[in-house]
Amino acid sequence: MTIAAVLWVVAGVIAFAAVLLVLARLIKGPTLIDRLIASDVMLTTLILVVGAEMVISGHTRTIPLMVVLAATAVLGSIAVARFVSRAGADASADPGGDHDRG
Amino acid sequence: MIEAETVASILPIAAAALLVLAAALTLAAAIGLWRFPDPLSRLHAATKPQILGLTLVVIAIALSAQSAAVLLMLVPVIVFQLLTAPISAHMVGRAGYRNGDFDPGSLEVDELAADVDAATATDLPGGAWHDERGT
Amino acid sequence: MTGITVTSRGGRGARVRVGLRQKLPLLVALVLLWMMLWGSTTALTILTGIVVALIVTQAFYLPPVELSGRFNLFWFVAFVLRVLGEMIVASFQVALLAVGPRSRHRGALIKVDLHTRSDFILTGTALAVSIVPGSVVVEVDRANSVLYVHSLSVRSPAEVEAARHHVLSLERGLLRAWGSRDEWEAVRS
């Protein structure tokens, strides 16, 4: 094995450990916000892995996939955050829970 | 002058080393996500160090493809992340704060709480959503 | 293309006309993005890029950004480099905090009253604050230009003040590059 191949394996093992930890937080929660953050990290990790795969396999075919994921990753977070925010504002007992003065 | 052959043999190793560093940053984010005590801290640990990781991977791809056009195509990836990561972090943080998901005890100083109490309540438009909180 | 009028900033400003000149930065950015996505710099790409940019800006109307009319490239590059540098350093700091021993670190929600009254500077400062790991803007009071910033690790009241000054210095850096002359003169001292 070349030095580069050894480094690839090391990177892969580290990334796998990271994904397991993120998955643990995704399952455990405890709040919806925690899961939202965890899924965000998962998606960014996916983008990283797609990029790493290109380096390892020596091609550039999945660059459009990376671009699209990077551009749209934010939408899911915003949609859920917006939903949580409104549900929370309705459910919360205190009237000061929402103070958007835009 | 460095000979072309030397460069050709070092570049894959440099690219692979960047991948290891990016993976390490991801792992650090995951560890922070797991270990930090409250959701707001986890938000910090999780989202933003990964932009640096992504930048490293992009550099690694450009190194391994050795093409300026490839680098040009990858610049939007970083720009999108730089522009959107703060937005989602803000939206998530704000939603969590308004929801009361953050333990006030985890804050040393909270200068927002007083202002929230002082502010007159204004409803968001379209506030007819029914309570479907998962908590 | 010059006939669009809008009301700016929540009734405070007057009605402004959006000329082609004000739209130009957005158009140029869109054409550049188009070229990057195709990974080519040929005349055909530029031409199709201009067409697509015009269609996109007409179809998806955005309220015009009120720029100050002053722009200093040198200080802007300095500002961007500073934010990127801080981002790199802070990324490792947050990573070390995550893997290091459990220390008694607590967060802080800090109210920062910005000097500027410009939406553009407010947005730029909030973006810069949020890009740097360890701080995130939780709430914005646009009418009064106030940012509520959450800082990850604060140990003493002095560090709270340091975090507040850090945000203000970012605003100062952006004002130096892109703020109106009045606002830059106001914070210059």
Short mmCIF file of C-alpha atoms in Angstrom, two decimals:
data_model
loop_
_atom_site.label_atom_id
_atom_site.label_comp_id
_atom_site.label_asym_id
_atom_site.label_seq_id
_atom_site.Cartn_x
_atom_site.Cartn_y
_atom_site.Cartn_z
CA MET A 1 0.00 0.00 0.00
CA THR A 2 1.17 3.47 -0.81
CA ILE A 3 1.36 6.22 1.78
CA ALA A 4 -1.65 7.92 0.22
CA ALA A 5 -3.71 4.73 0.46
CA VAL A 6 -2.88 4.38 4.16
CA LEU A 7 -4.00 7.98 4.72
CA TRP A 8 -7.25 7.28 2.86
CA VAL A 9 -8.02 4.41 5.19
CA VAL A 10 -7.22 6.56 8.23
CA ALA A 11 -9.52 9.32 6.96
CA GLY A 12 -12.24 6.78 6.27
CA VAL A 13 -12.05 5.28 9.77
CA ILE A 14 -12.13 8.74 11.39
CA ALA A 15 -15.10 9.81 9.25
CA PHE A 16 -16.93 6.59 10.09
CA ALA A 17 -16.45 7.16 13.81
CA ALA A 18 -17.77 10.71 13.34
CA VAL A 19 -20.87 9.48 11.53
CA LEU A 20 -21.58 6.97 14.34
CA LEU A 21 -21.38 9.75 16.96
CA VAL A 22 -23.65 12.04 14.93
CA LEU A 23 -26.09 9.16 14.48
CA ALA A 24 -26.09 8.61 18.23
CA ARG A 25 -27.01 12.25 18.83
CA LEU A 26 -29.62 12.05 16.08
CA ILE A 27 -31.30 9.12 17.85
CA LYS A 28 -30.90 10.41 21.38
CA GLY A 29 -32.06 13.97 20.78
CA PRO A 30 -33.44 14.96 23.27
CA THR A 31 -34.94 18.02 21.61
CA LEU A 32 -36.00 18.52 18.02
CA ILE A 33 -33.29 21.19 17.77
CA ASP A 34 -30.62 18.62 18.65
CA ARG A 35 -31.84 16.33 15.91
CA LEU A 36 -31.95 19.23 13.49
CA ILE A 37 -28.32 20.12 14.26
CA ALA A 38 -27.27 16.47 14.01
CA SER A 39 -28.94 15.98 10.64
CA ASP A 40 -27.25 19.15 9.43
CA VAL A 41 -23.86 17.74 10.42
CA MET A 42 -24.76 14.46 8.75
CA LEU A 43 -25.51 16.24 5.48
CA THR A 44 -22.26 18.24 5.59
CA THR A 45 -20.40 15.01 6.29
CA LEU A 46 -22.09 13.49 3.25
CA ILE A 47 -20.82 16.37 1.11
CA LEU A 48 -17.33 15.80 2.54
CA VAL A 49 -17.49 12.08 1.76
CA VAL A 50 -18.65 12.72 -1.81
CA GLY A 51 -15.65 15.04 -2.22
CA ALA A 52 -13.25 12.59 -0.61
CA GLU A 53 -14.46 9.81 -2.87
CA MET A 54 -13.51 11.93 -5.89
CA VAL A 55 -9.98 12.37 -4.54
CA ILE A 56 -9.61 8.66 -3.81
CA SER A 57 -11.08 7.40 -7.07
CA GLY A 58 -9.39 10.13 -9.07
CA HIS A 59 -12.39 11.46 -10.97
CA THR A 60 -14.41 14.69 -10.95
CA ARG A 61 -17.79 13.42 -12.07
CA THR A 62 -19.68 14.08 -8.84
CA ILE A 63 -18.78 17.77 -8.55
CA PRO A 64 -22.33 18.79 -9.64
CA LEU A 65 -23.69 16.62 -6.84
CA MET A 66 -21.45 18.47 -4.35
CA VAL A 67 -22.55 21.86 -5.69
CA VAL A 68 -26.24 21.02 -5.51
CA LEU A 69 -25.95 19.54 -2.02
CA ALA A 70 -23.99 22.56 -0.78
CA ALA A 71 -26.54 24.97 -2.26
CA THR A 72 -29.65 23.19 -0.96
CA ALA A 73 -28.41 21.82 2.37
CA VAL A 74 -29.59 24.98 4.09
CA LEU A 75 -33.20 24.69 2.93
CA GLY A 76 -34.12 21.74 5.10
CA SER A 77 -32.70 23.35 8.24
CA ILE A 78 -34.49 26.63 7.57
CA ALA A 79 -37.81 24.92 6.86
CA VAL A 80 -37.71 22.86 10.04
CA ALA A 81 -36.41 25.77 12.14
CA ARG A 82 -39.19 27.95 10.84
CA PHE A 83 -41.77 25.29 11.64
CA VAL A 84 -40.39 24.70 15.13
CA SER A 85 -40.28 28.44 15.75
CA ARG A 86 -43.94 28.92 14.84
CA ALA A 87 -45.16 25.85 16.66
CA GLY A 88 -43.22 27.03 19.69
CA ALA A 89 -44.56 30.56 19.48
CA ASP A 90 -48.11 29.24 19.40
CA ALA A 91 -47.61 26.76 22.15
CA SER A 92 -45.62 28.90 24.52
CA ALA A 93 -47.56 30.43 27.34
CA ASP A 94 -45.66 33.69 27.63
CA PRO A 95 -46.72 36.45 25.25
CA GLY A 96 -43.16 37.68 24.94
CA GLY A 97 -42.09 34.50 23.23
CA ASP A 98 -42.16 36.15 19.85
CA HIS A 99 -40.82 39.58 19.25
CA ASP A 100 -40.11 39.94 15.59
CA ARG A 101 -39.91 43.64 14.96
CA GLY A 102 -38.65 43.50 11.37
CA MET B 1 13.39 23.98 -8.82
CA ILE B 2 11.47 20.93 -7.74
CA GLU B 3 11.31 18.25 -10.37
CA ALA B 4 7.99 17.32 -11.88
CA GLU B 5 8.29 13.73 -10.73
CA THR B 6 8.72 14.75 -7.12
CA VAL B 7 5.65 16.96 -7.36
CA ALA B 8 3.69 14.12 -8.94
CA SER B 9 4.57 11.80 -6.07
CA ILE B 10 3.91 14.35 -3.31
CA LEU B 11 0.56 15.67 -4.56
CA PRO B 12 -1.51 12.51 -3.83
CA ILE B 13 -0.01 12.33 -0.34
CA ALA B 14 -0.77 16.00 0.28
CA ALA B 15 -4.32 15.49 -0.94
CA ALA B 16 -4.74 12.43 1.27
CA ALA B 17 -3.32 14.32 4.27
CA LEU B 18 -5.89 17.08 3.70
CA LEU B 19 -8.62 14.42 3.70
CA VAL B 20 -7.37 13.11 7.06
CA LEU B 21 -7.42 16.63 8.49
CA ALA B 22 -10.93 17.23 7.17
CA ALA B 23 -12.09 13.92 8.65
CA ALA B 24 -10.50 14.88 11.97
CA LEU B 25 -12.40 18.18 11.98
CA THR B 26 -15.61 16.28 11.28
CA LEU B 27 -14.86 13.93 14.14
CA ALA B 28 -14.19 16.89 16.44
CA ALA B 29 -17.55 18.35 15.43
CA ALA B 30 -19.21 15.02 16.14
CA ILE B 31 -17.50 14.72 19.53
CA GLY B 32 -18.62 18.25 20.39
CA LEU B 33 -22.12 17.38 19.24
CA TRP B 34 -22.09 14.43 21.60
CA ARG B 35 -20.31 15.91 24.62
CA PHE B 36 -21.45 19.51 24.90
CA PRO B 37 -24.11 19.89 27.58
CA ASP B 38 -26.75 22.08 25.93
CA PRO B 39 -28.20 22.46 22.41
CA LEU B 40 -26.77 25.94 21.85
CA SER B 41 -23.21 24.73 22.53
CA ARG B 42 -23.79 21.75 20.26
CA LEU B 43 -24.85 24.16 17.54
CA HIS B 44 -21.43 25.83 17.75
CA ALA B 45 -19.49 22.59 17.76
CA ALA B 46 -21.46 21.09 14.95
CA THR B 47 -22.00 23.37 12.04
CA LYS B 48 -19.15 25.71 11.44
CA PRO B 49 -15.82 23.89 11.86
CA GLN B 50 -17.06 21.78 8.98
CA ILE B 51 -16.79 24.70 6.56
CA LEU B 52 -13.04 24.50 7.09
CA GLY B 53 -13.19 20.75 6.56
CA LEU B 54 -15.10 21.24 3.33
CA THR B 55 -12.56 23.81 2.16
CA LEU B 56 -9.77 21.30 2.80
CA VAL B 57 -11.58 18.62 0.77
CA VAL B 58 -12.10 21.09 -2.07
CA ILE B 59 -8.37 21.89 -2.07
CA ALA B 60 -7.65 18.16 -2.04
CA ILE B 61 -9.87 17.62 -5.09
CA ALA B 62 -8.17 20.46 -6.95
CA LEU B 63 -4.74 19.04 -6.04
CA SER B 64 -5.62 15.57 -7.20
CA ALA B 65 -7.32 16.71 -10.42
CA GLN B 66 -4.64 19.39 -11.02
CA SER B 67 -7.04 21.52 -12.97
CA ALA B 68 -8.00 25.17 -12.63
CA ALA B 69 -11.41 24.52 -14.18
CA VAL B 70 -12.18 21.99 -11.45
CA LEU B 71 -11.19 24.52 -8.79
CA LEU B 72 -13.42 27.09 -10.48
CA MET B 73 -16.37 24.70 -10.32
CA LEU B 74 -15.74 24.04 -6.63
CA VAL B 75 -15.53 27.67 -5.52
CA PRO B 76 -19.38 27.93 -5.42
CA VAL B 77 -19.47 24.99 -3.00
CA ILE B 78 -17.46 26.96 -0.46
CA VAL B 79 -19.22 30.24 -1.18
CA PHE B 80 -22.64 28.60 -0.73
CA GLN B 81 -21.54 27.10 2.54
CA LEU B 82 -20.02 30.35 3.78
CA LEU B 83 -23.23 32.22 3.00
CA THR B 84 -25.75 29.61 4.13
CA ALA B 85 -24.17 28.04 7.23
CA PRO B 86 -24.61 31.27 9.28
CA ILE B 87 -28.22 31.51 8.12
CA SER B 88 -29.15 28.00 9.18
CA ALA B 89 -27.18 28.38 12.44
CA HIS B 90 -29.09 31.58 13.16
CA MET B 91 -32.47 30.08 12.27
CA VAL B 92 -31.85 26.98 14.37
CA GLY B 93 -30.49 29.00 17.30
CA ARG B 94 -33.39 31.42 17.19
CA ALA B 95 -35.98 28.65 16.92
CA GLY B 96 -34.41 26.88 19.88
CA TYR B 97 -34.24 30.01 21.99
CA ARG B 98 -37.83 30.99 21.27
CA ASN B 99 -38.94 27.45 21.93
CA GLY B 100 -37.31 27.47 25.30
CA ASP B 101 -35.17 24.47 24.42
CA PHE B 102 -32.11 26.10 25.89
CA ASP B 103 -31.53 25.73 29.57
CA PRO B 104 -31.14 29.27 30.95
CA GLY B 105 -28.81 27.81 33.57
CA SER B 106 -26.24 27.08 30.88
CA LEU B 107 -25.86 30.78 30.17
CA GLU B 108 -23.47 32.91 32.15
CA VAL B 109 -25.08 36.08 30.85
CA ASP B 110 -28.42 36.44 29.09
CA GLU B 111 -29.00 39.97 27.88
CA LEU B 112 -31.77 38.86 25.53
CA ALA B 113 -34.20 37.61 28.15
CA ALA B 114 -34.70 41.05 29.67
CA ASP B 115 -35.33 42.61 26.27
CA VAL B 116 -37.81 39.89 25.37
CA ASP B 117 -39.78 40.62 28.51
CA ALA B 118 -39.73 44.32 27.74
CA ALA B 119 -40.76 43.98 24.13
CA THR B 120 -44.42 44.12 23.28
CA ALA B 121 -45.65 40.91 21.74
CA THR B 122 -46.19 40.97 18.02
CA ASP B 123 -47.59 37.95 16.27
CA LEU B 124 -45.97 36.55 13.19
CA PRO B 125 -48.19 36.63 10.12
CA GLY B 126 -49.84 33.31 9.43
CA GLY B 127 -49.62 32.21 13.02
CA ALA B 128 -52.53 29.79 12.68
CA TRP B 129 -50.26 26.78 13.07
CA HIS B 130 -51.42 24.24 15.55
CA ASP B 131 -49.25 22.83 18.22
CA GLU B 132 -47.35 19.86 16.89
CA ARG B 133 -44.28 20.08 19.02
CA GLY B 134 -42.45 16.85 19.33
CA THR B 135 -41.30 17.51 22.85
CA MET C 1 -35.78 47.99 -16.48
CA THR C 2 -35.48 51.29 -14.70
CA GLY C 3 -39.12 51.74 -13.80
CA ILE C 4 -39.22 49.72 -10.59
CA THR C 5 -39.95 51.60 -7.41
CA VAL C 6 -39.95 50.12 -3.96
CA THR C 7 -40.33 51.22 -0.40
CA SER C 8 -37.17 50.71 1.55
CA ARG C 9 -36.55 49.67 5.11
CA GLY C 10 -39.86 49.46 6.87
CA GLY C 11 -41.20 52.87 6.01
CA ARG C 12 -38.20 54.77 7.26
CA GLY C 13 -36.67 55.47 3.88
CA ALA C 14 -38.06 57.19 0.85
CA ARG C 15 -39.06 55.45 -2.37
CA VAL C 16 -36.07 54.71 -4.51
CA ARG C 17 -35.70 53.83 -8.16
CA VAL C 18 -33.75 50.74 -9.00
CA GLY C 19 -31.54 51.47 -11.94
CA LEU C 20 -29.43 49.05 -13.91
CA ARG C 21 -26.42 50.44 -12.13
CA GLN C 22 -27.65 49.29 -8.74
CA LYS C 23 -28.40 45.86 -10.13
CA LEU C 24 -25.01 45.53 -11.76
CA PRO C 25 -23.16 43.90 -8.82
CA LEU C 26 -25.82 41.19 -8.59
CA LEU C 27 -25.75 40.61 -12.35
CA VAL C 28 -21.96 40.34 -12.40
CA ALA C 29 -22.04 37.92 -9.46
CA LEU C 30 -24.63 35.76 -11.20
CA VAL C 31 -22.63 35.66 -14.43
CA LEU C 32 -19.51 34.71 -12.46
CA LEU C 33 -21.45 31.96 -10.69
CA TRP C 34 -22.70 30.69 -14.04
CA MET C 35 -19.15 30.57 -15.38
CA MET C 36 -17.95 28.75 -12.28
CA LEU C 37 -20.72 26.18 -12.48
CA TRP C 38 -19.82 25.43 -16.07
CA GLY C 39 -16.14 25.58 -15.27
CA SER C 40 -15.41 27.54 -18.42
CA THR C 41 -14.62 31.13 -19.35
CA THR C 42 -15.51 31.16 -23.02
CA ALA C 43 -17.46 33.96 -24.70
CA LEU C 44 -20.44 31.65 -25.16
CA THR C 45 -20.58 30.94 -21.41
CA ILE C 46 -20.42 34.65 -20.61
CA LEU C 47 -23.16 35.43 -23.15
CA THR C 48 -25.53 32.71 -21.91
CA GLY C 49 -24.66 33.74 -18.37
CA ILE C 50 -25.79 37.32 -19.02
CA VAL C 51 -29.04 36.07 -20.56
CA VAL C 52 -29.74 33.74 -17.64
CA ALA C 53 -28.82 36.42 -15.08
CA LEU C 54 -31.24 38.89 -16.69
CA ILE C 55 -34.03 36.31 -16.76
CA VAL C 56 -33.39 35.28 -13.16
CA THR C 57 -33.31 38.86 -11.82
CA GLN C 58 -36.52 39.68 -13.69
CA ALA C 59 -38.34 36.50 -12.72
CA PHE C 60 -37.26 36.34 -9.08
CA TYR C 61 -37.47 39.91 -7.90
CA LEU C 62 -35.35 40.85 -4.91
CA PRO C 63 -35.62 44.09 -3.00
CA PRO C 64 -32.63 46.20 -3.98
CA VAL C 65 -29.72 46.36 -1.59
CA GLU C 66 -29.01 49.90 -0.56
CA LEU C 67 -25.29 50.28 -0.91
CA SER C 68 -23.50 53.22 0.58
CA GLY C 69 -21.87 54.26 -2.66
CA ARG C 70 -18.44 53.99 -1.11
CA PHE C 71 -16.27 50.93 -1.52
CA ASN C 72 -12.64 50.45 -0.64
CA LEU C 73 -11.31 47.25 -2.20
CA PHE C 74 -8.17 47.14 -0.08
CA TRP C 75 -10.00 47.27 3.24
CA PHE C 76 -12.62 44.85 1.98
CA VAL C 77 -9.97 42.28 1.10
CA ALA C 78 -8.38 42.93 4.50
CA PHE C 79 -11.76 42.34 6.14
CA VAL C 80 -12.40 39.09 4.25
CA LEU C 81 -8.90 37.80 5.04
CA ARG C 82 -9.36 38.70 8.71
CA VAL C 83 -12.69 36.84 8.92
CA LEU C 84 -11.24 33.80 7.13
CA GLY C 85 -8.20 33.83 9.42
CA GLU C 86 -10.40 34.04 12.50
CA MET C 87 -12.55 31.25 11.10
CA ILE C 88 -9.56 28.93 10.74
CA VAL C 89 -8.16 29.67 14.20
CA ALA C 90 -11.56 29.46 15.89
CA SER C 91 -12.41 26.20 14.11
CA PHE C 92 -9.46 24.55 15.80
CA GLN C 93 -10.24 26.23 19.12
CA VAL C 94 -13.79 24.86 19.07
CA ALA C 95 -12.46 21.45 18.00
CA LEU C 96 -10.01 21.45 20.93
CA LEU C 97 -12.78 22.50 23.29
CA ALA C 98 -14.81 19.55 22.05
CA VAL C 99 -12.13 16.90 22.52
CA GLY C 100 -10.43 18.45 25.52
CA PRO C 101 -11.21 17.77 29.18
CA ARG C 102 -14.62 18.86 30.39
CA SER C 103 -13.97 22.41 31.46
CA ARG C 104 -16.37 24.68 33.19
CA HIS C 105 -17.32 26.72 30.19
CA ARG C 106 -20.65 28.42 29.94
CA GLY C 107 -22.27 30.30 27.13
CA ALA C 108 -23.38 33.90 27.13
CA LEU C 109 -26.04 35.77 25.22
CA ILE C 110 -24.61 39.20 24.61
CA LYS C 111 -26.48 42.23 23.37
CA VAL C 112 -24.42 44.26 20.92
CA ASP C 113 -25.71 47.67 19.93
CA LEU C 114 -24.22 48.37 16.51
CA HIS C 115 -23.46 51.87 15.32
CA THR C 116 -24.70 51.40 11.80
CA ARG C 117 -28.19 52.10 10.56
CA SER C 118 -27.65 50.33 7.24
CA ASP C 119 -29.27 46.95 6.56
CA PHE C 120 -26.33 45.99 4.44
CA ILE C 121 -23.70 46.56 7.13
CA LEU C 122 -25.95 44.93 9.74
CA THR C 123 -26.30 41.82 7.58
CA GLY C 124 -22.61 41.73 6.75
CA THR C 125 -21.60 42.03 10.39
CA ALA C 126 -24.06 39.32 11.43
CA LEU C 127 -22.71 37.06 8.69
CA ALA C 128 -19.11 37.65 9.72
CA VAL C 129 -19.92 37.03 13.39
CA SER C 130 -21.71 33.81 12.54
CA ILE C 131 -19.02 32.47 10.19
CA VAL C 132 -16.46 32.55 12.98
CA PRO C 133 -17.05 29.42 15.09
CA GLY C 134 -17.82 30.07 18.72
CA SER C 135 -20.28 32.85 18.10
CA VAL C 136 -23.68 32.84 16.48
CA VAL C 137 -26.31 35.52 16.08
CA VAL C 138 -29.43 34.26 17.85
CA GLU C 139 -31.68 37.25 17.43
CA VAL C 140 -31.63 40.50 15.46
CA ASP C 141 -33.43 43.70 16.23
CA ARG C 142 -33.32 45.35 12.84
CA ALA C 143 -35.10 48.54 13.82
CA ASN C 144 -32.47 49.39 16.41
CA SER C 145 -29.51 47.60 14.77
CA VAL C 146 -28.99 45.31 17.73
CA LEU C 147 -27.47 41.85 17.49
CA TYR C 148 -27.93 39.25 20.20
CA VAL C 149 -24.84 37.09 19.93
CA HIS C 150 -24.36 33.77 21.66
CA SER C 151 -20.77 33.12 22.64
CA LEU C 152 -19.74 29.52 23.21
CA SER C 153 -17.24 29.91 25.99
CA VAL C 154 -17.16 32.70 28.51
CA ARG C 155 -15.39 32.51 31.85
CA SER C 156 -15.48 36.03 33.20
CA PRO C 157 -17.27 39.35 32.74
CA ALA C 158 -14.12 40.59 31.04
CA GLU C 159 -14.55 37.94 28.34
CA VAL C 160 -18.13 39.08 27.82
CA GLU C 161 -16.85 42.57 27.13
CA ALA C 162 -14.13 41.15 24.88
CA ALA C 163 -16.75 39.29 22.83
CA ARG C 164 -18.82 42.47 22.56
CA HIS C 165 -15.83 44.45 21.39
CA HIS C 166 -14.98 41.75 18.89
CA VAL C 167 -18.38 42.15 17.22
CA LEU C 168 -18.02 45.93 17.21
CA SER C 169 -14.56 45.69 15.68
CA LEU C 170 -15.96 43.47 12.92
CA GLU C 171 -18.58 46.12 12.24
CA ARG C 172 -15.83 48.73 12.21
CA GLY C 173 -13.85 46.70 9.69
CA LEU C 174 -16.85 46.41 7.39
CA LEU C 175 -17.70 50.11 7.76
CA ARG C 176 -14.14 51.00 6.84
CA ALA C 177 -14.48 49.03 3.61
CA TRP C 178 -18.09 49.53 2.65
CA GLY C 179 -19.89 51.89 5.00
CA SER C 180 -21.18 55.30 4.08
CA ARG C 181 -18.78 58.16 4.72
CA ASP C 182 -20.82 59.49 7.64
CA GLU C 183 -20.98 56.17 9.46
CA TRP C 184 -17.30 55.45 8.94
CA GLU C 185 -16.35 58.90 10.23
CA ALA C 186 -18.57 58.30 13.26
CA VAL C 187 -16.76 55.13 14.36
CA ARG C 188 -13.33 56.14 13.18
CA SER C 189 -12.06 57.66 16.39
#
